[in-house]
Coordinates of N, CA and C in Angstrom, one line a residue:
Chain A
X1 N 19.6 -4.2 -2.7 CA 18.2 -4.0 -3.2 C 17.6 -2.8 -2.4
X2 N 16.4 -2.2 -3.0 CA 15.8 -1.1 -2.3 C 15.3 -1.5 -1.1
X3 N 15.2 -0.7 0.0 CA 14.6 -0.9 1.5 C 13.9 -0.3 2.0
X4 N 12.8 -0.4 2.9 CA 12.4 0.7 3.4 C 11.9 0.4 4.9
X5 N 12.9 1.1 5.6 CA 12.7 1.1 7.2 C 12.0 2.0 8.0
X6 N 10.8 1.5 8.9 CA 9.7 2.4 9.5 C 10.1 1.2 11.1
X7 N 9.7 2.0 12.1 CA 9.9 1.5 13.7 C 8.6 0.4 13.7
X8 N 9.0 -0.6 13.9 CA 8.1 -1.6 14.1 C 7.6 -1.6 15.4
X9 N 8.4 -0.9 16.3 CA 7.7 -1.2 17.6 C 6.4 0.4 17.5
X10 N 5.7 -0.1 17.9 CA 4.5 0.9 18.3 C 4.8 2.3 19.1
X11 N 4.3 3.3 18.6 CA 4.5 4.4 19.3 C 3.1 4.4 20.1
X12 N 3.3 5.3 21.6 CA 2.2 5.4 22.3 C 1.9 6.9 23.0
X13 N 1.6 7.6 22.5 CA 1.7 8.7 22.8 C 0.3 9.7 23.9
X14 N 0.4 10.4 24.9 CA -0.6 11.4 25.0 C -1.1 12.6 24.1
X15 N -2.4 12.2 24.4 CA -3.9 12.8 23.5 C -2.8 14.5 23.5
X16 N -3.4 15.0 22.4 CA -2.5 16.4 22.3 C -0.8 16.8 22.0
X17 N -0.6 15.6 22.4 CA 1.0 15.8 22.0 C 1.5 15.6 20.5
X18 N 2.7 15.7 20.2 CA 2.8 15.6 18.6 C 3.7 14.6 18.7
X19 N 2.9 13.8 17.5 CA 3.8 12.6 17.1 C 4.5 12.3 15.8
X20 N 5.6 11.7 15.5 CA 6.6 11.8 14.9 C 7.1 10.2 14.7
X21 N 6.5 9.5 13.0 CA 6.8 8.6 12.6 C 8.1 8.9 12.0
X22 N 9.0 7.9 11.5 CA 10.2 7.8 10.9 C 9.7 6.9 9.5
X23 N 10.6 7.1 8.5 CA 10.8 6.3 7.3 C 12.0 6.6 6.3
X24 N 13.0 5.5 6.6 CA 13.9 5.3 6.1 C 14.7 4.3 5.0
X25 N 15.1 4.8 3.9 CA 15.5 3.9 3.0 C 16.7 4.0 2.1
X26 N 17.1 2.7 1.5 CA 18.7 2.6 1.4 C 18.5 1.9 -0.5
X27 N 19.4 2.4 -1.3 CA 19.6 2.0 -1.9 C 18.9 2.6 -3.1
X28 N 18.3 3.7 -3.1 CA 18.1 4.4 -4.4 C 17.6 6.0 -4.4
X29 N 17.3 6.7 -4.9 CA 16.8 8.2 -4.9 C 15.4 8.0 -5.4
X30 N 15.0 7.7 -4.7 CA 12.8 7.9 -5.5 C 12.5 9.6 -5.7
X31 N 11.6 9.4 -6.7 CA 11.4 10.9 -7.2 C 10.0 11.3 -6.4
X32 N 9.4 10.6 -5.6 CA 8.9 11.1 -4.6 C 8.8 10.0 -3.5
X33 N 7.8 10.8 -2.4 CA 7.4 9.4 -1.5 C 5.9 9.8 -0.7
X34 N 5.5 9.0 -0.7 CA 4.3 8.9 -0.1 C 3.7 8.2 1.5
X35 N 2.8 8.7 1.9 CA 2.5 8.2 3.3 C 0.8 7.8 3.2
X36 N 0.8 6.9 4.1 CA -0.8 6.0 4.0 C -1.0 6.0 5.6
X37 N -2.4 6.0 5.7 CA -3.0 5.1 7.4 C -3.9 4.1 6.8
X38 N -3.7 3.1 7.7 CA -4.8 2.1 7.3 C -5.1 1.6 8.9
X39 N -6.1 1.3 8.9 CA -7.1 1.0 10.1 C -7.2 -0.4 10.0
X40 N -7.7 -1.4 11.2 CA -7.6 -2.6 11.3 C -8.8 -3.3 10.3
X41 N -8.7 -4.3 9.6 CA -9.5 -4.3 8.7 C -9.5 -3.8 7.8
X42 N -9.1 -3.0 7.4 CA -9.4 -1.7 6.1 C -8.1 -1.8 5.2
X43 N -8.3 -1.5 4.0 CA -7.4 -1.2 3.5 C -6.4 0.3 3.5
X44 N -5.4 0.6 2.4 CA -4.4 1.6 3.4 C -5.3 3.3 2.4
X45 N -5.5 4.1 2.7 CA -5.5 5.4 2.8 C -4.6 6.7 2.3
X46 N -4.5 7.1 1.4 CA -3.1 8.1 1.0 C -3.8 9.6 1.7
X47 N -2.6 10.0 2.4 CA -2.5 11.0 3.4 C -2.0 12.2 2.3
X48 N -0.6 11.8 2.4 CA 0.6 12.8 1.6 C 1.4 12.2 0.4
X49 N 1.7 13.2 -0.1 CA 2.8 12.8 -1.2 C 3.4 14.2 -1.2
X50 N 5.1 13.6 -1.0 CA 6.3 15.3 -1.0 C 6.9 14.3 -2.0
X51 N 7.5 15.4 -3.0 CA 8.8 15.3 -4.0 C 9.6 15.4 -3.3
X52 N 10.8 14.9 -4.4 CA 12.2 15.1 -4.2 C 12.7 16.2 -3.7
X53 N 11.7 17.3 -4.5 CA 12.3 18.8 -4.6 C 11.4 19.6 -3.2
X54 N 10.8 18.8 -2.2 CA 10.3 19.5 -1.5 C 10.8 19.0 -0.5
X55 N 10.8 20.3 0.6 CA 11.7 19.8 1.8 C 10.4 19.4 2.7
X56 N 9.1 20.0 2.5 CA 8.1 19.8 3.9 C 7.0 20.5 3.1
X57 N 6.0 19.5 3.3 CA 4.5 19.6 2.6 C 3.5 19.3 4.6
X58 N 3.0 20.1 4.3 CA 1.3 20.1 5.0 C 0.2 20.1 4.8
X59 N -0.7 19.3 5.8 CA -2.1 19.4 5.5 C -2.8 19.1 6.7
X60 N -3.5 20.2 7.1 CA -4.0 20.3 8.2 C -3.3 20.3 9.6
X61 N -3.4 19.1 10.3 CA -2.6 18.7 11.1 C -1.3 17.5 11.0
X62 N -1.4 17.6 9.8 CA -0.2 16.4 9.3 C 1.2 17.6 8.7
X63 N 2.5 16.9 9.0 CA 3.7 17.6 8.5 C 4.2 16.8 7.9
X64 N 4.8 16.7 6.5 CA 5.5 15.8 6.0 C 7.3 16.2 5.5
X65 N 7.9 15.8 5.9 CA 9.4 16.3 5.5 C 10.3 14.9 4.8
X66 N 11.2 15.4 4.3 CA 11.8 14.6 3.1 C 13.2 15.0 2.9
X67 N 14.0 14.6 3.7 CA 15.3 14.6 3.4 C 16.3 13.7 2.4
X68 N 16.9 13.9 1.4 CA 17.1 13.2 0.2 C 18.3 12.7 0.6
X69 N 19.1 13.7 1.5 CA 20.7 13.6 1.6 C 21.0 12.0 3.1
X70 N 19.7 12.1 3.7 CA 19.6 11.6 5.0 C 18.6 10.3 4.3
X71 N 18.1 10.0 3.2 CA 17.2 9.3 2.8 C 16.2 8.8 3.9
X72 N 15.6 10.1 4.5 CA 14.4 10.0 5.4 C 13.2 10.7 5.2
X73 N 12.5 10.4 5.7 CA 11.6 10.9 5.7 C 10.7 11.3 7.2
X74 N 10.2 12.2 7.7 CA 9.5 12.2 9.0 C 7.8 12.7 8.6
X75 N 7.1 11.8 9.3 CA 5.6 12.2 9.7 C 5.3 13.0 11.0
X76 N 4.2 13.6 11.1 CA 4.3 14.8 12.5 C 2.8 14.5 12.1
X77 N 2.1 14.3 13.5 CA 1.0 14.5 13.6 C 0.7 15.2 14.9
X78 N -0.1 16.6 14.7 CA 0.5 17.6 15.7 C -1.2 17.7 16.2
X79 N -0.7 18.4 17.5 CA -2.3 18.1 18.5 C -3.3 16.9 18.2
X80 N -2.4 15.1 19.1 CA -3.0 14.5 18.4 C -4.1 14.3 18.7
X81 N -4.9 12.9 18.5 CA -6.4 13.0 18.7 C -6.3 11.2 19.1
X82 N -7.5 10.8 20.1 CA -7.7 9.0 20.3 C -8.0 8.8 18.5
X83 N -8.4 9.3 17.7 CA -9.0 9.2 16.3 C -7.6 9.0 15.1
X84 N -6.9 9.3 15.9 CA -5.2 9.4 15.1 C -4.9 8.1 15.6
X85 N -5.2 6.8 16.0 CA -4.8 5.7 16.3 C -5.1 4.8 14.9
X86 N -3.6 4.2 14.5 CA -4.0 3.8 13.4 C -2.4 3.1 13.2
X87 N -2.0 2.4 11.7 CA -1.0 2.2 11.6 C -0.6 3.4 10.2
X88 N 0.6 3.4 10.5 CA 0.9 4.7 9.2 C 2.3 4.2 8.6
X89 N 1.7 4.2 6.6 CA 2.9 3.3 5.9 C 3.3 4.2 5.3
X90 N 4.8 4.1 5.3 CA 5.6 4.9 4.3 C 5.5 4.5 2.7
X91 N 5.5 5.0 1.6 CA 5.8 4.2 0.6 C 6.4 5.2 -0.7
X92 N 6.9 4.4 -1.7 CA 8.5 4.3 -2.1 C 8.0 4.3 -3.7
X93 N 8.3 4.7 -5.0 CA 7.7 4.3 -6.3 C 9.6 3.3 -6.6
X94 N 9.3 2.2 -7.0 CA 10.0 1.7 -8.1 C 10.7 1.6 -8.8
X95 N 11.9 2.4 -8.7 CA 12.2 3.1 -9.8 C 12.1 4.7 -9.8
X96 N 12.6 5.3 -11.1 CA 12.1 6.9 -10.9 C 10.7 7.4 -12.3
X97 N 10.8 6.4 -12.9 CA 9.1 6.4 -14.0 C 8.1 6.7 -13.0
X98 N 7.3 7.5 -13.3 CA 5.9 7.5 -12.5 C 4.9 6.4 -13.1
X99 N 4.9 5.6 -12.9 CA 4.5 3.7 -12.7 C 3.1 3.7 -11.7
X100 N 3.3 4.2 -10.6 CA 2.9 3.8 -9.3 C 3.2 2.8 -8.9
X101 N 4.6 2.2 -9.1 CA 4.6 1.0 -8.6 C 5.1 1.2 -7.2
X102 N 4.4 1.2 -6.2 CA 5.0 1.3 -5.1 C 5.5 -0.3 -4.1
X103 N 6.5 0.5 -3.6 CA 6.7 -0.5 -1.8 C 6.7 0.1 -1.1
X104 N 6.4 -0.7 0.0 CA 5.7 0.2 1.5 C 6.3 -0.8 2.4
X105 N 6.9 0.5 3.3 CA 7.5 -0.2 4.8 C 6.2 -0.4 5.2
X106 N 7.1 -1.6 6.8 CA 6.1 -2.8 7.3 C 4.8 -1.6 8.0
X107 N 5.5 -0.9 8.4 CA 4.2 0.1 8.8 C 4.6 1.1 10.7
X108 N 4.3 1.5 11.1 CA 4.2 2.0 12.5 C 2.7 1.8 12.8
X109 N 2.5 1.4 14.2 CA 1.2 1.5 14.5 C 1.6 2.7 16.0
X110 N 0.1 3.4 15.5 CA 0.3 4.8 16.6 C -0.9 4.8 17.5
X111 N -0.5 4.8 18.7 CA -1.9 4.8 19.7 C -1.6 5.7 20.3
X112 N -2.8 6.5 20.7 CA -3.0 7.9 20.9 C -4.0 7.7 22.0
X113 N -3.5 8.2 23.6 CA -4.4 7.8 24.9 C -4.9 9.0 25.2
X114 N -6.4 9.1 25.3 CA -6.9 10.0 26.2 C -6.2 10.6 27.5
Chain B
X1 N -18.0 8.2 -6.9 CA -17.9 6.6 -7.0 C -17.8 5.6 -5.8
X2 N -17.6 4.4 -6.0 CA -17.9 3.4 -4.6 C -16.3 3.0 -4.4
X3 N -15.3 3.1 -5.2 CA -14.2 3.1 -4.6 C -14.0 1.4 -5.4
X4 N -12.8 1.2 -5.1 CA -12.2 -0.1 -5.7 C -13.0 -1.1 -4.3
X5 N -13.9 -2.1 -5.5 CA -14.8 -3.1 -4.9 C -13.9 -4.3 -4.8
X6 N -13.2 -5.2 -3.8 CA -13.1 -6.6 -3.7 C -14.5 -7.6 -2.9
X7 N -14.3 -8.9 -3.7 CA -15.3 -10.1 -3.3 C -14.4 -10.8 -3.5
X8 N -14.4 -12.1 -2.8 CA -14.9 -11.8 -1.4 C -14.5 -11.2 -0.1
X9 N -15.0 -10.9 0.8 CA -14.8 -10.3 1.9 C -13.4 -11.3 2.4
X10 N -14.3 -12.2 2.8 CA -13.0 -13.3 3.4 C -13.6 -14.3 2.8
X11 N -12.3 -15.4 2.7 CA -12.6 -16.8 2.1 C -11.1 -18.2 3.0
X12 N -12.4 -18.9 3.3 CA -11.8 -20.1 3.9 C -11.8 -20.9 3.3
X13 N -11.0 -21.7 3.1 CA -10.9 -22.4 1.5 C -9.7 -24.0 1.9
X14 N -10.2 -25.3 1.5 CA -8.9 -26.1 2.3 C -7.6 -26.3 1.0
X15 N -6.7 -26.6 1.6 CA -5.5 -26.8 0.5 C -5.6 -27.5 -0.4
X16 N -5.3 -26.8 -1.2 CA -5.7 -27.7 -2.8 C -6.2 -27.5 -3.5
X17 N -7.4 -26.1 -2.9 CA -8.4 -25.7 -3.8 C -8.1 -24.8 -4.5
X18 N -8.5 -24.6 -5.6 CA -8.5 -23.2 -6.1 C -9.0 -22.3 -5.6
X19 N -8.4 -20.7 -5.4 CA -9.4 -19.3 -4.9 C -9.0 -18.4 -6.1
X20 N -10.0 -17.8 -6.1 CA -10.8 -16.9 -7.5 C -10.6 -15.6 -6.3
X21 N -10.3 -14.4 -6.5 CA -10.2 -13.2 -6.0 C -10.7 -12.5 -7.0
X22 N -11.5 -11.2 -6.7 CA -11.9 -10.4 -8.0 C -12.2 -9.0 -7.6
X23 N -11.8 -7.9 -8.9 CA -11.6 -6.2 -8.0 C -11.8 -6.0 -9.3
X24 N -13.1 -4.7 -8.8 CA -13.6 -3.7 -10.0 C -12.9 -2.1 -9.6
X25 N -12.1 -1.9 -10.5 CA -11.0 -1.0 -9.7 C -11.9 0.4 -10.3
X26 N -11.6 1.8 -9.8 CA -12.1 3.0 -9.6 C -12.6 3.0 -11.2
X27 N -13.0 3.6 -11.7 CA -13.5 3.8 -13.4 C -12.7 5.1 -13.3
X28 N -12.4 5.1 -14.9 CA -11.5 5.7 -15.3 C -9.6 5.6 -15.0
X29 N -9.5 4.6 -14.0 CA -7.8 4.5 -13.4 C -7.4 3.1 -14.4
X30 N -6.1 3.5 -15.2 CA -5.3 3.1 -15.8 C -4.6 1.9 -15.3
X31 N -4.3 2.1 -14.0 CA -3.5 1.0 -13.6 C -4.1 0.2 -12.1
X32 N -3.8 -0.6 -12.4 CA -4.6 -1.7 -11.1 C -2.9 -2.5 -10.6
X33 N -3.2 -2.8 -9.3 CA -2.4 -3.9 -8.8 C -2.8 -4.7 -7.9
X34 N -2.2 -5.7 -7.6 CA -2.7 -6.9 -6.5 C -1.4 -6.6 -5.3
X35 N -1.7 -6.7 -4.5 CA -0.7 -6.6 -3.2 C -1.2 -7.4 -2.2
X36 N -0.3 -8.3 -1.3 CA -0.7 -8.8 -0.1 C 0.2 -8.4 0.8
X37 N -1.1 -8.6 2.1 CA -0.5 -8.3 3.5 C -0.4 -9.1 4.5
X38 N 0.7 -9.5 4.9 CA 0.7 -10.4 6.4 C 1.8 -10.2 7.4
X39 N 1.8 -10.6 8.6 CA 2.3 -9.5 9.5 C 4.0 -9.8 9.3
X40 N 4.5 -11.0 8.7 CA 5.8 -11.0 8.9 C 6.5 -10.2 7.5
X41 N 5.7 -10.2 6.3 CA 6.2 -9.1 5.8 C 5.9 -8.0 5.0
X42 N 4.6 -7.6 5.5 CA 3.7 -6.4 5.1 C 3.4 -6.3 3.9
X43 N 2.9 -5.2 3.1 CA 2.3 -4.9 2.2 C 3.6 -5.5 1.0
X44 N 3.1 -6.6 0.0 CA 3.6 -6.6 -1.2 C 3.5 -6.6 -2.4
X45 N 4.0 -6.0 -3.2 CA 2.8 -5.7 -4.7 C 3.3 -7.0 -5.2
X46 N 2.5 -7.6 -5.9 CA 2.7 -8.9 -6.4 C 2.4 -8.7 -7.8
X47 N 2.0 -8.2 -8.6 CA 1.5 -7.8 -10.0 C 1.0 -6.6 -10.3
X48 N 1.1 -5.8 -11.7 CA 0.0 -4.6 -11.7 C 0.0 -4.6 -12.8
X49 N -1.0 -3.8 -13.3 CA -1.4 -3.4 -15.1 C -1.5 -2.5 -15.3
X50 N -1.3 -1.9 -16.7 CA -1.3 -0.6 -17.2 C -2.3 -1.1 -18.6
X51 N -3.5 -0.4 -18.4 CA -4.7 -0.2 -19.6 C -5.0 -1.9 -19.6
X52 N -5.0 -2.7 -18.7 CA -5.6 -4.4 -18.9 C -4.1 -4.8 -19.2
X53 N -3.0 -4.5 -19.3 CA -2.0 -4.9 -19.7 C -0.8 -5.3 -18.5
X54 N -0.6 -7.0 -18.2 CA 0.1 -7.1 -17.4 C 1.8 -6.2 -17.7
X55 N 1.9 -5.3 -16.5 CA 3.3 -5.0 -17.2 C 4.2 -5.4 -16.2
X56 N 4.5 -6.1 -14.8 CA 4.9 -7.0 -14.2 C 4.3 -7.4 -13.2
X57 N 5.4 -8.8 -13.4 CA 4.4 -9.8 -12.9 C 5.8 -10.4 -11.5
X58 N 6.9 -9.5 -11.4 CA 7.7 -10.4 -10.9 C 7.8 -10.6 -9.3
X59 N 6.5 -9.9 -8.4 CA 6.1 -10.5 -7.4 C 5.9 -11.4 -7.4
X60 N 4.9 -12.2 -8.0 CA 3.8 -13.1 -7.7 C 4.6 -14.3 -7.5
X61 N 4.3 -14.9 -6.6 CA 5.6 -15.5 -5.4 C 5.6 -17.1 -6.7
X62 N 4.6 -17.7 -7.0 CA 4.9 -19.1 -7.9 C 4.0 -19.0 -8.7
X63 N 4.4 -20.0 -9.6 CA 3.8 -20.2 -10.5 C 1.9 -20.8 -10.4
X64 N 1.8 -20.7 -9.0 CA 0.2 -21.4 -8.9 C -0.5 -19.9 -8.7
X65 N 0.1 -18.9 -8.8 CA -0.3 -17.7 -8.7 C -0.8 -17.3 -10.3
X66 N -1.8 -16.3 -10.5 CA -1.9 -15.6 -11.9 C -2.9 -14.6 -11.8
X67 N -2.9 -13.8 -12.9 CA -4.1 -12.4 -12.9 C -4.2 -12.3 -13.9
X68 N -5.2 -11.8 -14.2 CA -6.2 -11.4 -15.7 C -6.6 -10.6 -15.4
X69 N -6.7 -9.3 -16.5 CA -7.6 -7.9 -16.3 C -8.6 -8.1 -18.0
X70 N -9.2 -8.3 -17.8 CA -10.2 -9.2 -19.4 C -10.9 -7.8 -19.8
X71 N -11.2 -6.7 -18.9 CA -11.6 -5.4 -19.3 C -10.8 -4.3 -18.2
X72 N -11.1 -3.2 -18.7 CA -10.6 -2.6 -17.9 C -11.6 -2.2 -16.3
X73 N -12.7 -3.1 -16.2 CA -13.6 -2.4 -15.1 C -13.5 -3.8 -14.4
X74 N -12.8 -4.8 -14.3 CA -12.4 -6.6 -13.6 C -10.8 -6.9 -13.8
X75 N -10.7 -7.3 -12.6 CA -9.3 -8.2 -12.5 C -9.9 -9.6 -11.7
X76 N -9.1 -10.5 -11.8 CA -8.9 -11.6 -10.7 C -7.8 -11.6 -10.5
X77 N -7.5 -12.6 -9.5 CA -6.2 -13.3 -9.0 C -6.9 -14.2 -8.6
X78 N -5.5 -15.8 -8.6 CA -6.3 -16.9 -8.7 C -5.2 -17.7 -8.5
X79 N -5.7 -18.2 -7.4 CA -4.1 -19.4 -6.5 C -4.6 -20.8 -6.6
X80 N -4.0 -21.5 -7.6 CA -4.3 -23.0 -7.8 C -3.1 -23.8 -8.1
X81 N -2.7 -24.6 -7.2 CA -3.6 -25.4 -5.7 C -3.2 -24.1 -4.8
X82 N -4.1 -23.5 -3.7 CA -3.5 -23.0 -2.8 C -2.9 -24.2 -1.3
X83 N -2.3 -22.9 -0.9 CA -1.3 -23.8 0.2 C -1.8 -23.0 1.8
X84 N -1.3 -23.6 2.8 CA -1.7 -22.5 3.7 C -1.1 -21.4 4.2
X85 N 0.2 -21.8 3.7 CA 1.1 -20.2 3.4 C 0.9 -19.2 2.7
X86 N -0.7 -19.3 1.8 CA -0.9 -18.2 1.2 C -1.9 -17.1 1.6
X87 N -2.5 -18.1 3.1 CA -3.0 -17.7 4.1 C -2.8 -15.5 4.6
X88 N -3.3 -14.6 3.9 CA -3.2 -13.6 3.7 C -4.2 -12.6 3.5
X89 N -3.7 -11.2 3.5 CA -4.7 -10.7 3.5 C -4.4 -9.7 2.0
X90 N -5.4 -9.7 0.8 CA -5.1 -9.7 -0.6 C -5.6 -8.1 -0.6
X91 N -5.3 -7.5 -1.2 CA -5.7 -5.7 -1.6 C -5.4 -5.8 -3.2
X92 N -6.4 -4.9 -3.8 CA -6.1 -4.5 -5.0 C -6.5 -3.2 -4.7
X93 N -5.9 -2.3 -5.9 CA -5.5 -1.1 -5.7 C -5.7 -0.8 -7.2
X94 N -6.0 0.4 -7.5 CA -6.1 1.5 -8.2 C -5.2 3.0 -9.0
X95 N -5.1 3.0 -9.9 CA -3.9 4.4 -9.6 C -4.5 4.8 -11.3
X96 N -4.4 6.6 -11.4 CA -5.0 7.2 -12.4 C -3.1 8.3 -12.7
X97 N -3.1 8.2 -13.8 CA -1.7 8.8 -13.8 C -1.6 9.7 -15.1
X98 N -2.9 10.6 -15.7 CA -2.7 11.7 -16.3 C -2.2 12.5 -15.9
X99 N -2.2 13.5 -16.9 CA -1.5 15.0 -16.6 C -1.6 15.8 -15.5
X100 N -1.3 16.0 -14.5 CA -1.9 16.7 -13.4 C -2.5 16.3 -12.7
X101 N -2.6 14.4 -12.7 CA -3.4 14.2 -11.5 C -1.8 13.5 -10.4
X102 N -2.5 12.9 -9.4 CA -1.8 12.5 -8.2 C -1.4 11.4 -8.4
X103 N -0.3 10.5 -7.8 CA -0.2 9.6 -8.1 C -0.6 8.6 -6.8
X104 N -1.4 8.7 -6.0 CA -1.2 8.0 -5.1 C -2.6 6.7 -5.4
X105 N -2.5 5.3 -4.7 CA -3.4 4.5 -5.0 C -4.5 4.2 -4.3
X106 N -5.1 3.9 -4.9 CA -6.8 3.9 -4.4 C -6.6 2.3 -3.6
X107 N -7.2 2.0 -2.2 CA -7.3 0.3 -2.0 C -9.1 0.4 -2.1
X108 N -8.8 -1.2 -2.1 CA -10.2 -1.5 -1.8 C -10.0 -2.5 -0.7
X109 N -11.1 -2.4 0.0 CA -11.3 -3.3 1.5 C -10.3 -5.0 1.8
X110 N -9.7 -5.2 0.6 CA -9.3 -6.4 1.0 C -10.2 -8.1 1.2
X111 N -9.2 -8.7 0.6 CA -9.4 -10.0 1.2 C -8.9 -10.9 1.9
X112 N -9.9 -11.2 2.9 CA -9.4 -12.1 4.1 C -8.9 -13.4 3.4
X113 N -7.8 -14.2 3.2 CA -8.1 -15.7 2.8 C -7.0 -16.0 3.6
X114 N -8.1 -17.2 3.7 CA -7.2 -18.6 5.2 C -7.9 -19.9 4.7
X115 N -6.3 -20.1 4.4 CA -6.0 -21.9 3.5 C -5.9 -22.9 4.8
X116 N -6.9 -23.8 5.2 CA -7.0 -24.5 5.9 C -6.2 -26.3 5.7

């Protein structure tokens, strides 16, 4: 069945440094993939969306890369900030129809220290 | 706009009762879904609709589970009898999927429920 693996253990990073989520998945080719933060209480937040056909999408301080052959995906959040503390979800459409049916790995939570 | 509305906030409720969940999803977005969250196994879509139309339903874990979209500006979800394992945290979500738009989904704040 489809999968989708993100590091459950917490990343902890210093203020300014660049950090680097994982998301990985087994068992099908999605025609894109998407990334979310959601904050405690809050519901989740769409950041990015890269295609199939794209190797690395940006915005702002966010890098998004998409390897099809490695079925990964990497998040980069560069000169971080205590405000970049959050959990951040990978997520996956369903199938290859654009549905939005998505699933979403369990999540990474990222703390960012002064 | 105000974004995809859920009521109630949180709901404590004892086993056996019925819970009523309800989401006025963005105006103008096509498709809605229901998804819950809890820590052992994160975000799961449990149902969604295209135009008020369930088009699957093969999350929604039992049969004391159901959803209605009666227009396109209301959904519910609605757990009867609930149990305490349904003890979760509920999101409905939003998504607009014309020509040239994005496909990513809208949440709204969620619902706390804890089956006592």
């Amino acid at each position: 069945s489809q999968k989708i693996e993100q590091n459950s253990e917490a990343l902890n990073i210093q203020e300014g440094k660049t950090a680097t989520l994982t998301c990985n998945y087994t068992n099908y080719s999605p025609a894109y993939l998407q990334w979310y933060r959601q904050d405690p209480g809050r519901g989740p937040v769409f950041l990015l969306l890269i295609r199939e056909n794209e190797k690395e999408k940006r915005k702002e301080r966010l890098k998004v890369t998409f390897d099809t052959t490695l079925k990964q995906s990497l998040f980069h959040i560069t000169a971080s900030q205590p405000a970049d503390s959050a959990t951040y979800l990978c997520a996956l459409p369903l199938g290859r129809s654009n549905t939005g049916k998505l699933i979403f790995g369990q999540g990474t939570t990222l703390q960012v220290k002064p | 706009d105000a974004g995809v509305i859920q009521s109630p906030r949180h709901e404590v409720t004892e086993m056996g009762q019925e819970v009523t969940l309800r989401c006025k999803p963005i105006s103008g977005h096509d498709y809605l879904f229901w998804y819950r969250q809890t820590m052992m196994r994160g975000l799961e879509l449990l149902i969604y609709f295209n135009n008020n139309v369930p088009i699957d339903d093969s999350g929604m874990p039992e049969d004391r589970f159901s959803a209605k979209m009666p227009n396109a500006s209301f959904s519910t979800l609605k757990i009867q009898p609930s149990e305490p394992r349904d003890s979760a945290v509920y999101f409905c979500a939003s998504s607009f999927f014309g020509r040239g738009r994005g496909t990513e989904a809208f949440f709204g704040q969620g619902t706390r429920l804890t089956v006592v």
